[in-house]
């Protein structure tokens, strides 16, 4: 299966913003294993429904030019400010992931168009044609998430995969980005590791392992849930790919700490925050976004425990992931919690979106993208059973 409309060179194609032809729906998508859904634990049922509804919301938010409507404030029915390429890339990545999970052709087509549009915010390095340079502020993190989106896109052709490789080669040449004070360092490491799924090369694992050896002590001291979670995801992938024992040790150390800062499921003082994680401006700046990042890390960490038969940690990580999944899905607009809105408005704008916290009803595309990605990692981890 090939995404035949993803044709490069990019700039001219994106300027036209033509809609890709739909892909055929896969006969046996991963979502099929959750039928009948009612036999699975409640967090799993909520996660599957949350992914499907979240993907539909992202499709509805995608506009004719390929960009997503960045955010919305339902209380006053106004679009919110703050749009940027990084937030758009999180939406594109999540939609690509959900298309692979559900086998939905429309989601794959929209994700492909979004990826092409965002690639227009990059250019070939005039001094090194093996690299593609981001041309926007905060471009390194944007380049990492965009590469991840390409790697997740169903049926991405060789030319599009080559563009993801150029983005990773650019990141490879920026060692300062892996400084432990960079909160998005884990994103860059994850993008490099993700390329192994389509283009396995020894340098990827070596690059990530080298950063771990250099920065392990600093990550240990960071103690920021968002920062730590991104690092966990990258080093878990390294361990699963290369059986790197040091990577497993780092994952365990950081995930043990992460579980300790999670709000308890039995939280009588503030039950609406049960299962969530503390939020910081370093990450997405919202409990919805940051808890979804932590959920992603917990899913990765659980896979490491399964590889190594660490039963004690596996149970702890499973419970933490289930609680985080319930927190995230509780922030999703659905039929029951939107009945006070006008029917057309709630159907077109609200249902399937994730609001930013139990006390903040605003919608944002990157928060929805992170939530869908986190729920999908939970569903792929084995902790959902």
XYZ file of N, CA, C and O in Angstrom, residues 116-249:
536
model
N 2.709 17.058 4.291
C 3.227 17.800 3.141
C 3.209 19.304 3.383
O 4.163 20.022 3.052
N 2.131 19.785 3.971
C 2.034 21.211 4.263
C 3.133 21.650 5.210
O 3.768 22.703 5.028
N 3.397 20.848 6.228
C 4.410 21.215 7.218
C 5.824 21.108 6.666
O 6.717 21.856 7.079
N 6.048 20.208 5.735
C 7.373 20.109 5.125
C 7.738 21.378 4.358
O 8.919 21.644 4.114
N 6.737 22.176 4.014
C 7.011 23.450 3.354
C 7.702 24.429 4.300
O 8.247 25.448 3.848
N 7.691 24.144 5.611
C 8.375 24.992 6.590
C 9.811 24.509 6.821
O 10.419 24.800 7.850
N 10.350 23.746 5.868
C 11.742 23.301 5.906
C 12.377 23.570 4.550
O 11.680 23.859 3.565
N 13.704 23.459 4.497
C 14.403 23.613 3.220
C 15.647 22.747 3.238
O 16.180 22.407 4.302
N 16.118 22.377 2.076
C 17.366 21.636 1.983
C 18.530 22.509 2.435
O 18.581 23.706 2.135
N 19.442 21.913 3.154
C 20.646 22.617 3.585
C 21.510 22.885 2.340
O 21.929 21.945 1.663
N 21.761 24.158 2.009
C 22.543 24.451 0.794
C 23.970 23.929 0.851
O 24.617 23.760 -0.181
N 24.469 23.664 2.049
C 25.833 23.156 2.179
C 25.896 21.644 2.317
O 26.973 21.059 2.238
N 24.741 21.007 2.544
C 24.707 19.554 2.729
C 23.331 19.028 2.322
O 22.374 19.070 3.104
N 23.189 18.521 1.112
C 21.881 18.066 0.625
C 21.335 16.845 1.345
O 20.207 16.438 1.094
N 22.106 16.252 2.254
C 21.577 15.134 3.042
C 20.765 15.624 4.240
O 20.182 14.809 4.969
N 20.718 16.939 4.447
C 20.011 17.500 5.601
C 18.863 18.407 5.138
O 18.971 19.100 4.121
N 17.794 18.395 5.895
C 16.671 19.318 5.675
C 16.548 20.184 6.925
O 16.423 19.678 8.034
N 16.558 21.503 6.728
C 16.615 22.465 7.830
C 15.226 23.054 8.080
O 14.573 23.514 7.141
N 14.772 23.101 9.330
C 13.531 23.814 9.626
C 13.738 25.315 9.508
O 14.815 25.825 9.814
N 12.711 26.009 9.058
C 12.835 27.451 8.828
C 11.953 28.253 9.777
O 11.660 29.416 9.510
N 11.519 27.633 10.876
C 10.623 28.294 11.818
C 11.265 28.310 13.201
O 12.193 27.549 13.479
N 10.767 29.161 14.066
C 11.256 29.219 15.441
C 10.988 27.892 16.142
O 9.963 27.248 15.912
N 11.930 27.496 17.020
C 11.771 26.199 17.685
C 11.852 25.053 16.709
O 11.240 23.995 16.904
N 12.621 25.243 15.663
C 12.606 24.313 14.545
C 13.120 22.921 14.840
O 12.719 21.964 14.184
N 14.023 22.786 15.816
C 14.592 21.464 16.083
C 13.528 20.495 16.614
O 13.434 19.358 16.170
N 12.729 20.970 17.565
C 11.649 20.114 18.083
C 10.628 19.836 16.990
O 10.122 18.712 16.866
N 10.328 20.845 16.196
C 9.409 20.671 15.068
C 9.943 19.634 14.093
O 9.201 18.745 13.635
N 11.225 19.691 13.775
C 11.816 18.722 12.851
C 11.695 17.307 13.396
O 11.408 16.362 12.648
N 11.886 17.144 14.708
C 11.792 15.814 15.314
C 10.381 15.262 15.214
O 10.174 14.104 14.814
N 9.379 16.071 15.563
C 7.994 15.581 15.530
C 7.543 15.341 14.097
O 6.812 14.384 13.806
N 7.984 16.182 13.164
C 7.625 15.982 11.766
C 8.226 14.687 11.221
O 7.561 13.939 10.491
N 9.460 14.393 11.585
C 10.057 13.120 11.177
C 9.263 11.950 11.758
O 8.998 10.963 11.064
N 8.870 12.059 13.021
C 8.052 11.006 13.635
C 6.735 10.836 12.893
O 6.255 9.708 12.707
N 6.136 11.935 12.463
C 4.873 11.860 11.723
C 5.056 11.105 10.407
O 4.213 10.285 10.020
N 6.145 11.377 9.715
C 6.406 10.676 8.452
C 6.585 9.187 8.703
O 6.028 8.343 7.981
N 7.361 8.841 9.719
C 7.604 7.420 10.004
C 6.315 6.684 10.370
O 6.201 5.484 10.140
N 5.355 7.391 10.948
C 4.090 6.758 11.339
C 3.078 6.707 10.198
O 2.102 5.956 10.268
N 3.278 7.480 9.154
C 2.267 7.621 8.105
C 2.104 6.326 7.318
O 3.067 5.815 6.743
N 0.901 5.764 7.260
C 0.712 4.524 6.490
C 1.053 4.726 5.009
O 0.593 5.674 4.376
N 1.870 3.837 4.497
C 2.167 3.865 3.070
C 3.022 5.020 2.605
O 3.003 5.361 1.418
N 3.779 5.647 3.498
C 4.665 6.727 3.055
C 5.662 6.189 2.033
O 6.262 5.136 2.242
N 5.810 6.894 0.912
C 6.692 6.380 -0.137
C 8.154 6.698 0.155
O 8.487 7.382 1.126
N 9.050 6.189 -0.689
C 10.480 6.301 -0.426
C 10.963 7.739 -0.426
O 11.856 8.109 0.335
N 10.376 8.563 -1.267
C 10.824 9.951 -1.308
C 10.438 10.706 -0.036
O 11.195 11.529 0.467
N 9.261 10.412 0.489
C 8.855 11.052 1.730
C 9.703 10.548 2.901
O 10.120 11.323 3.773
N 9.973 9.253 2.930
C 10.853 8.711 3.967
C 12.253 9.320 3.873
O 12.913 9.534 4.905
N 12.689 9.624 2.671
C 13.999 10.267 2.506
C 14.000 11.659 3.135
O 15.025 12.105 3.684
N 12.854 12.352 3.087
C 12.780 13.672 3.712
C 12.853 13.550 5.238
O 13.474 14.370 5.911
N 12.224 12.519 5.808
C 12.343 12.283 7.244
C 13.784 11.988 7.614
O 14.284 12.445 8.652
N 14.455 11.233 6.769
C 15.869 10.930 7.018
C 16.710 12.198 6.985
O 17.624 12.382 7.803
N 16.404 13.114 6.066
C 17.143 14.378 6.019
C 16.919 15.200 7.284
O 17.831 15.873 7.773
N 15.698 15.172 7.808
C 15.436 15.867 9.067
C 16.264 15.261 10.197
O 16.831 15.975 11.030
N 16.352 13.936 10.242
C 17.141 13.271 11.285
C 18.626 13.539 11.123
O 19.358 13.687 12.116
N 19.088 13.613 9.890
C 20.501 13.933 9.672
C 20.807 15.351 10.141
O 21.894 15.620 10.667
N 19.867 16.262 9.946
C 20.042 17.613 10.476
C 20.141 17.564 12.002
O 21.037 18.190 12.597
N 19.244 16.816 12.649
C 19.268 16.715 14.111
C 20.562 16.060 14.599
O 21.107 16.440 15.637
N 21.039 15.100 13.834
C 22.278 14.405 14.194
C 23.456 15.365 14.256
O 24.393 15.177 15.046
N 23.421 16.405 13.458
C 24.526 17.354 13.387
C 24.406 18.488 14.404
O 25.183 19.434 14.353
N 23.422 18.384 15.313
C 23.209 19.433 16.309
C 23.399 18.859 17.716
O 22.437 18.725 18.478
N 24.624 18.485 18.101
C 24.820 17.830 19.406
C 24.393 18.685 20.581
O 24.043 18.156 21.638
N 24.381 20.005 20.417
C 23.967 20.872 21.525
C 22.510 20.666 21.892
O 22.085 20.977 23.011
N 21.726 20.118 20.957
C 20.304 19.896 21.222
C 20.087 18.832 22.288
O 19.015 18.753 22.888
N 21.096 17.992 22.508
C 20.966 16.921 23.493
C 21.431 17.349 24.872
O 21.485 16.520 25.785
N 21.745 18.619 25.026
C 22.069 19.125 26.353
C 20.904 18.805 27.300
O 19.737 19.003 26.939
N 21.189 18.286 28.490
C 20.112 17.882 29.386
C 19.206 19.022 29.840
O 18.134 18.770 30.382
N 19.631 20.277 29.597
C 18.751 21.397 29.930
C 17.696 21.629 28.853
O 16.759 22.407 29.064
N 17.832 20.986 27.703
C 16.839 21.114 26.633
C 15.674 20.185 26.938
O 15.812 18.962 26.872
N 14.493 20.702 27.264
C 13.381 19.829 27.659
C 12.895 18.922 26.543
O 12.253 17.900 26.815
N 13.183 19.277 25.295
C 12.733 18.466 24.168
C 13.807 17.527 23.632
O 13.663 16.962 22.544
N 14.882 17.331 24.403
C 15.945 16.439 23.940
C 15.408 15.042 23.659
O 15.813 14.384 22.700
N 14.487 14.577 24.483
C 13.919 13.245 24.273
C 13.162 13.114 22.965
O 13.139 12.030 22.362
N 12.542 14.196 22.513
C 11.859 14.164 21.214
C 12.850 13.879 20.092
O 12.569 13.098 19.176
N 13.989 14.536 20.157
C 15.009 14.371 19.123
C 15.546 12.944 19.134
O 15.694 12.303 18.080
N 15.801 12.411 20.321
C 16.273 11.031 20.430
C 15.224 10.049 19.911
O 15.555 9.075 19.233
N 13.960 10.302 20.218
C 12.895 9.406 19.750
C 12.778 9.420 18.233
O 12.541 8.381 17.607
N 12.937 10.602 17.634
C 12.857 10.690 16.176
C 13.976 9.884 15.528
O 13.759 9.162 14.548
N 15.178 9.998 16.079
C 16.306 9.246 15.535
C 16.053 7.743 15.656
O 16.262 6.977 14.705
N 15.579 7.289 16.822
C 15.331 5.862 17.029
C 14.195 5.356 16.152
O 14.212 4.221 15.672
N 13.177 6.183 15.939
C 12.011 5.742 15.165
C 12.372 5.365 13.738
O 11.702 4.530 13.118
N 13.432 5.950 13.216
C 13.841 5.619 11.860
C 14.243 4.173 11.687
O 14.257 3.650 10.565
N 14.571 3.474 12.781
C 14.943 2.066 12.671
C 13.810 1.206 12.128
O 14.057 0.139 11.560
N 12.584 1.657 12.308
C 11.441 0.867 11.836
C 11.406 0.771 10.318
O 10.896 -0.204 9.759
N 11.960 1.776 9.643
C 11.910 1.783 8.172
C 13.296 1.751 7.538
O 13.465 1.222 6.439
N 14.293 2.313 8.234
C 15.655 2.349 7.705
C 16.646 2.041 8.819
O 17.287 2.945 9.362
N 16.789 0.777 9.187
C 17.697 0.429 10.288
C 19.144 0.763 9.938
O 19.647 0.370 8.891
N 19.786 1.503 10.822
C 21.188 1.867 10.644
C 21.858 1.922 12.008
O 21.276 2.454 12.970
N 23.080 1.402 12.132
C 23.754 1.348 13.443
C 23.922 2.708 14.107
O 23.924 2.800 15.333
N 24.082 3.773 13.319
C 24.368 5.068 13.918
C 23.249 5.550 14.823
O 23.491 6.317 15.765
N 22.014 5.106 14.569
C 20.882 5.591 15.365
C 21.022 5.186 16.835
O 20.952 6.013 17.738
N 21.188 3.879 17.061
C 21.334 3.406 18.435
C 22.598 3.971 19.079
O 22.601 4.314 20.273
N 23.674 4.101 18.303
C 24.921 4.656 18.848
C 24.735 6.108 19.277
O 25.229 6.532 20.321
N 23.998 6.868 18.478
C 23.741 8.278 18.770
C 22.959 8.419 20.076
O 23.304 9.225 20.948
N 21.915 7.607 20.231
C 21.078 7.694 21.427
C 21.830 7.182 22.649
O 21.765 7.774 23.734
N 22.576 6.078 22.490
C 23.347 5.534 23.616
C 24.412 6.519 24.083
O 24.670 6.648 25.284
N 25.022 7.216 23.159
C 26.060 8.183 23.521
C 25.469 9.324 24.351
O 26.072 9.775 25.335
N 24.274 9.761 23.998
C 23.640 10.834 24.776
C 23.303 10.349 26.180
O 23.394 11.111 27.149
N 22.928 9.085 26.308
C 22.587 8.537 27.616
C 23.818 8.481 28.505
O 23.772 8.846 29.693
N 24.917 8.035 27.971
C 26.146 7.940 28.753
C 26.611 9.313 29.231
O 27.115 9.468 30.345
N 26.405 10.330 28.394
C 26.854 11.681 28.731
C 25.941 12.371 29.733
O 26.406 13.077 30.639
N 24.637 12.149 29.597
C 23.666 12.966 30.330
C 22.880 12.220 31.401
O 21.946 12.773 31.971
N 23.253 10.979 31.689
C 22.451 10.180 32.625
C 22.304 10.859 33.988
O 21.210 10.918 34.545
N 23.380 11.383 34.515
C 23.318 12.028 35.834
C 22.415 13.262 35.800
O 21.658 13.521 36.750
N 22.480 14.011 34.695
C 21.653 15.211 34.598
C 20.177 14.854 34.492
O 19.321 15.514 35.085
N 19.855 13.795 33.741
C 18.460 13.377 33.658
C 17.957 12.901 35.017
O 16.807 13.114 35.384
N 18.852 12.260 35.773
C 18.477 11.784 37.098
C 18.103 12.966 37.996
O 17.208 12.867 38.834
N 18.794 14.078 37.804
C 18.557 15.243 38.654
C 17.441 16.149 38.130
O 16.951 17.010 38.862
N 17.027 15.965 36.890
C 16.063 16.880 36.274
C 14.727 16.871 37.009
O 14.177 17.897 37.364
N 14.182 15.695 37.214
C 12.958 15.519 37.982
C 11.835 16.440 37.503
O 11.145 17.077 38.286
N 11.679 16.513 36.214
C 10.565 17.228 35.605
C 9.748 16.201 34.827
O 10.290 15.540 33.928
N 8.476 16.001 35.163
C 7.722 14.900 34.536
C 7.740 14.929 33.007
O 7.892 13.887 32.368
N 7.587 16.115 32.419
C 7.571 16.220 30.964
C 8.924 15.818 30.381
O 9.012 14.962 29.491
N 9.986 16.431 30.891
C 11.332 16.164 30.397
C 11.689 14.690 30.567
O 12.152 14.015 29.635
N 11.464 14.172 31.772
C 11.789 12.787 32.082
C 11.008 11.821 31.185
O 11.542 10.819 30.710
N 9.746 12.118 30.926
C 8.916 11.210 30.120
C 9.423 11.086 28.693
O 9.429 9.996 28.105
N 9.860 12.199 28.107
C 10.400 12.141 26.749
C 11.667 11.296 26.696
O 11.891 10.537 25.747
N 12.499 11.420 27.724
C 13.730 10.643 27.786
C 13.417 9.149 27.961
O 14.039 8.283 27.330
N 12.444 8.832 28.817
C 12.046 7.430 29.018
C 11.655 6.789 27.692
O 12.071 5.667 27.379
N 10.844 7.479 26.912
C 10.388 6.921 25.635
C 11.562 6.595 24.720
O 11.606 5.524 24.095
N 12.527 7.506 24.634
C 13.669 7.297 23.733
C 14.536 6.138 24.192
O 14.940 5.282 23.383
N 14.829 6.058 25.486
C 15.732 5.015 25.972
C 15.041 3.657 26.052
O 15.698 2.618 25.925
N 13.729 3.661 26.238
C 12.996 2.394 26.157
C 13.073 1.842 24.744
O 13.287 0.630 24.541
N 12.923 2.704 23.748
C 13.036 2.269 22.363
C 14.440 1.734 22.086
O 14.618 0.719 21.397
N 15.446 2.411 22.641
C 16.828 1.936 22.482
C 16.990 0.540 23.076
O 17.586 -0.346 22.448
N 16.461 0.326 24.270
C 16.593 -0.995 24.898
C 15.865 -2.065 24.092
O 16.404 -3.155 23.867
N 14.661 -1.763 23.652
C 13.881 -2.761 22.923
C 14.510 -3.090 21.577
O 14.420 -4.215 21.099
N 15.164 -2.101 20.985
C 15.798 -2.322 19.677
C 17.151 -3.003 19.803
O 17.463 -3.932 19.055
N 17.968 -2.543 20.764
C 19.359 -2.989 20.830
C 19.688 -3.789 22.079
O 20.846 -4.148 22.286
N 18.698 -4.055 22.917
C 18.902 -4.775 24.191
C 19.995 -4.120 25.026
O 20.820 -4.804 25.651
N 20.004 -2.809 25.043
C 20.990 -2.052 25.797
C 20.607 -2.092 27.280
O 19.585 -1.522 27.684
N 21.422 -2.755 28.095
C 21.095 -2.927 29.513
C 21.107 -1.605 30.262
O 20.294 -1.385 31.174
N 22.033 -0.706 29.930
C 22.075 0.596 30.595
C 20.802 1.383 30.325
O 20.317 2.102 31.205
N 20.268 1.250 29.119
C 19.031 1.959 28.790
C 17.879 1.463 29.651
O 17.054 2.252 30.132
N 17.806 0.153 29.871
C 16.757 -0.391 30.735
C 16.894 0.154 32.152
O 15.894 0.503 32.799
N 18.121 0.250 32.642
C 18.345 0.769 33.999
C 17.881 2.218 34.119
O 17.270 2.608 35.127
